[in-house]
C-alpha cells in the first residue's frame, strides 16, 4: 500500500517524486460528499504556506441538487453566502493513481475571519467528539463495512434509464461465491489495487447477497482516519466505476424487493496509552465497566442519533424484518438480528452497529456513536443484557424510528444530541433534515400515479 500523509517539510519532495501537477482539495459536506477544487501544484504550495483557499459556506446549506436552502443561521441570501476557508490536512495527502499526475487532500472548513473551525462541518463535529472522549482517557478504533450495487450500465446510461432496468453484474444471488465473483474481478481487483495505491487500506472484497451487490472492506483505524478513508473510498469507487464504463450506488435501498446496502460500523474502546479497554473476565458478556456503560449509552440514545445513522428518506426502507437490517434496539452476542452485535475476543472485542446504511455520512455516524456512548459513561448506564433469540420477533424491544420525519422530530427534541454537538450544529442539522423531509413530502412519484391516476 502507498501510505498517505506528508510532513510539510517533505511536501516538495513528494510532489516532485510523483510529478504532481494537480491537487484535489476537498472537504465533506453534510451529505458526506467530497466537495472542493482542483489546484495547480504552485497554487497548492502557496495554500500550504498560508495563502487562503476559499469556498462558499453554502456548501453546508444545500440539498442534493446543490440548491441553497433557507433556515440556516450560518449564512443565507441576505449575507451573500459568504466564504469559508479550506485548510488542507497534509496527513491525508495521497496519490490518485487513475488520474494523471494528481494528488488528493482532505480539508477542514474554517471561519474566513477568525480561522476557527466551523461548528457545522461534519469533520469538525467528529473531531470534537473524539476530543471529548480523549479528555476522559478514551480512544476508539473503528471500521466501516460498506456495501454497494454494481452495474454494467454506465452512469450516463443509468441516468437515461432513470435508474430503472439496470444490468447488475451478477445474474443470481452470489453471497460469498468465489466463482460468480471471479466474473467481477476485472473491475473489483483493479479497484482493490488502485485503492491501496491511493492509501486506502483494503483488506478484502466479496460478493454480497443482492444481485450485483458487492462489499470491499477496509482495515480498522483510529476514528478520524476511518471516517476519512470511508469518504475517500466512496468517492474513489464511483470515479473508478465511471472511468470503467460502469455504475454503482451506495443507496441504502435502491429497490424495495431487493436487499439493502449497509454500513455496519465496528468500534472498540482503547485507553489513552494504547491498551485495549473493552474486555473483562468479570462481566457475563465480558464487558469492561467503561464498555458496559458506553454500550448502555449507545443503545439508549439510538433514536436520538438516528438521523446520523440513517440520513435519507430512503434509508428507513432498508430497516425491515428478516432482512439482516435491524428493527429492534437490542444487543446480541454475535447475533445479526440485533442492532448492536458484540464480536471479537480480548483486544478485538468490539460492538458492531448494524443500523447505518451505505448512505450514512461517516463523520456524522461516528460522531453520533461516540456522543451516545459518552452519555452512558457519564451516567454509568449499564448496557442491556445480550439477547440470544430472534430480535425481530421480540415485542419487548423498542424499535428504531420508522422514517426520516420521525427520526428528525426525535433529534430536534434530543437534549443528548444538542448537548453533544452544541446548539449551532444541532440547529443546523435539524434544519437540514427537516428540509429533506419537506422536499420528499412535496414530491409525487410513480407509485402514486400508478395507484391513483385512473382508478381513484
XYZ file of C-alpha atoms in Angstrom, residues 171-400:
230
model
C -27.469 -12.824 -12.613
C -28.175 -14.731 -9.396
C -27.510 -14.393 -5.681
C -23.815 -14.967 -5.144
C -23.147 -14.159 -1.479
C -19.608 -15.444 -0.722
C -19.474 -17.264 -4.109
C -15.931 -17.195 -5.445
C -16.997 -18.439 -8.889
C -19.501 -15.665 -9.585
C -17.299 -13.020 -8.001
C -14.462 -14.111 -10.325
C -16.582 -12.748 -13.168
C -16.395 -9.330 -11.499
C -12.659 -9.391 -10.790
C -11.753 -7.355 -13.846
C -13.217 -4.327 -12.108
C -13.091 -5.305 -8.420
C -9.447 -6.437 -8.386
C -8.404 -3.251 -10.171
C -10.368 -1.255 -7.594
C -8.685 -3.063 -4.680
C -5.267 -2.432 -6.179
C -5.867 1.216 -7.022
C -7.432 1.965 -3.640
C -4.316 0.553 -1.981
C -2.137 2.697 -4.230
C -4.235 5.680 -3.113
C -3.543 4.939 0.552
C -6.955 3.396 1.296
C -6.189 0.192 3.196
C -8.388 -2.512 1.684
C -8.499 -5.866 3.475
C -10.810 -7.931 1.259
C -13.767 -7.951 -1.096
C -16.668 -10.356 -1.524
C -19.869 -10.779 -3.462
C -22.919 -9.943 -1.373
C -26.481 -11.279 -1.266
C -28.165 -8.852 -3.647
C -27.958 -9.109 -7.427
C -24.792 -7.231 -8.328
C -24.122 -6.350 -4.695
C -20.508 -6.125 -3.573
C -18.538 -5.344 -0.429
C -14.972 -4.063 -0.174
C -13.819 -3.851 3.435
C -11.191 -1.514 4.837
C -8.869 -2.237 7.756
C -9.770 -0.681 11.097
C -8.137 2.607 12.046
C -8.373 5.464 14.513
C -11.733 7.206 14.306
C -10.936 10.254 12.162
C -8.717 8.268 9.824
C -11.522 5.738 9.361
C -14.037 8.438 8.508
C -11.589 9.976 6.035
C -10.863 6.631 4.381
C -14.581 5.877 4.168
C -15.360 9.198 2.462
C -12.459 8.757 0.047
C -13.438 5.153 -0.669
C -16.974 6.138 -1.700
C -15.753 8.918 -3.975
C -12.933 6.849 -5.434
C -15.161 3.830 -6.135
C -17.618 5.993 -8.059
C -14.752 7.539 -10.021
C -13.340 4.108 -10.861
C -16.747 2.803 -11.905
C -17.376 5.826 -14.086
C -13.983 5.535 -15.785
C -14.632 1.814 -16.413
C -17.998 2.469 -18.065
C -19.909 1.021 -15.116
C -22.088 2.494 -12.392
C -22.639 1.743 -8.735
C -24.840 3.014 -5.950
C -24.478 3.459 -2.212
C -28.225 3.989 -1.784
C -29.442 2.128 1.285
C -32.418 0.559 -0.533
C -32.419 1.067 -4.319
C -35.361 -1.326 -4.769
C -37.784 -2.441 -2.093
C -37.889 -6.033 -3.375
C -34.095 -6.283 -3.157
C -31.854 -6.384 -0.111
C -30.473 -3.078 1.139
C -26.864 -1.941 1.396
C -25.478 -1.458 4.880
C -22.638 0.376 6.536
C -22.002 -1.712 9.640
C -19.701 0.203 11.984
C -17.306 -1.688 14.258
C -15.974 0.233 17.251
C -13.610 -0.898 20.008
C -12.522 1.013 23.122
C -8.887 1.793 23.934
C -7.133 3.670 26.717
C -5.077 6.779 26.044
C -1.882 4.725 26.420
C -2.941 2.425 23.570
C -4.104 -0.561 25.623
C -7.446 -2.282 24.904
C -10.217 -1.110 27.234
C -13.242 -3.185 26.235
C -12.765 -6.720 27.598
C -13.316 -8.005 31.128
C -13.448 -11.547 32.504
C -15.662 -10.333 35.356
C -18.749 -9.435 33.313
C -21.180 -12.084 31.971
C -20.827 -10.561 28.497
C -17.107 -9.764 29.045
C -17.750 -6.019 29.020
C -15.343 -3.796 30.920
C -17.137 -1.199 33.090
C -16.470 1.524 30.525
C -17.564 -0.622 27.602
C -20.684 -1.639 29.535
C -21.615 1.995 30.127
C -20.640 3.036 26.597
C -22.938 0.363 25.186
C -25.658 1.461 27.596
C -25.480 4.981 26.199
C -25.278 3.739 22.631
C -28.486 1.739 22.956
C -30.396 4.313 24.999
C -29.666 7.117 22.508
C -30.257 5.144 19.310
C -33.409 7.088 18.482
C -31.736 10.413 19.391
C -28.917 9.785 16.922
C -30.906 8.001 14.229
C -30.514 10.798 11.671
C -26.736 10.319 11.950
C -27.108 6.645 11.014
C -29.964 6.956 8.520
C -29.830 10.447 6.964
C -32.109 9.965 3.946
C -35.758 9.153 3.330
C -34.629 6.005 1.544
C -32.540 4.743 4.473
C -35.597 3.736 6.507
C -36.883 1.418 3.773
C -33.851 -0.793 4.411
C -34.821 -1.405 8.053
C -37.238 -4.298 7.561
C -37.859 -7.564 9.483
C -35.873 -10.628 8.415
C -33.630 -8.536 6.182
C -30.321 -8.548 8.126
C -31.043 -4.854 8.756
C -32.155 -4.313 12.363
C -35.501 -3.101 13.611
C -35.139 -3.831 17.353
C -32.898 -1.752 19.612
C -31.142 -4.700 21.205
C -27.684 -6.057 21.996
C -26.643 -9.554 20.971
C -23.556 -11.754 21.197
C -22.749 -12.450 17.541
C -26.460 -12.024 16.819
C -27.224 -10.456 13.449
C -30.866 -9.775 14.349
C -29.845 -7.183 16.964
C -28.953 -3.555 16.288
C -25.735 -3.904 18.282
C -23.728 -7.088 17.802
C -20.834 -7.901 20.139
C -17.988 -9.674 18.350
C -14.314 -10.485 18.890
C -12.339 -11.543 21.936
C -9.831 -9.795 24.172
C -8.187 -6.856 22.366
C -10.513 -7.262 19.359
C -13.728 -7.153 21.422
C -15.999 -4.570 19.861
C -19.541 -3.546 19.081
C -20.907 -3.652 15.555
C -23.592 -1.035 14.970
C -25.815 -2.623 12.315
C -28.215 0.320 11.989
C -26.410 2.569 9.449
C -26.950 2.115 5.741
C -24.454 2.719 2.967
C -25.812 6.254 2.568
C -24.594 7.318 6.029
C -22.160 10.209 6.344
C -19.259 8.517 8.211
C -18.353 11.672 10.137
C -21.878 12.071 11.499
C -22.382 8.357 12.137
C -19.157 8.010 14.124
C -19.785 11.293 15.946
C -23.263 10.092 16.869
C -21.959 6.799 18.222
C -19.288 8.461 20.356
C -21.688 11.106 21.651
C -24.261 8.477 22.625
C -21.658 6.257 24.262
C -20.188 9.106 26.294
C -23.624 9.827 27.751
C -23.676 6.256 29.016
C -20.210 6.565 30.533
C -21.046 9.855 32.240
C -24.260 8.397 33.713
C -22.729 4.943 34.417
C -25.590 3.470 32.395
C -25.450 -0.347 32.197
C -25.967 -1.997 28.826
C -28.981 -4.238 28.212
C -28.329 -7.951 28.659
C -27.374 -9.577 25.347
C -30.308 -11.247 23.610
C -29.740 -14.643 22.031
C -33.027 -15.089 20.136
C -34.640 -13.554 17.076
C -34.812 -9.868 17.976
C -37.166 -9.193 15.069
C -39.864 -11.134 16.940
C -39.245 -9.907 20.497
C -42.025 -7.418 21.234
C -40.451 -6.013 24.398
C -37.705 -4.172 22.500
C -38.045 -0.574 21.396
C -37.896 -0.165 17.622
C -35.768 2.143 15.534
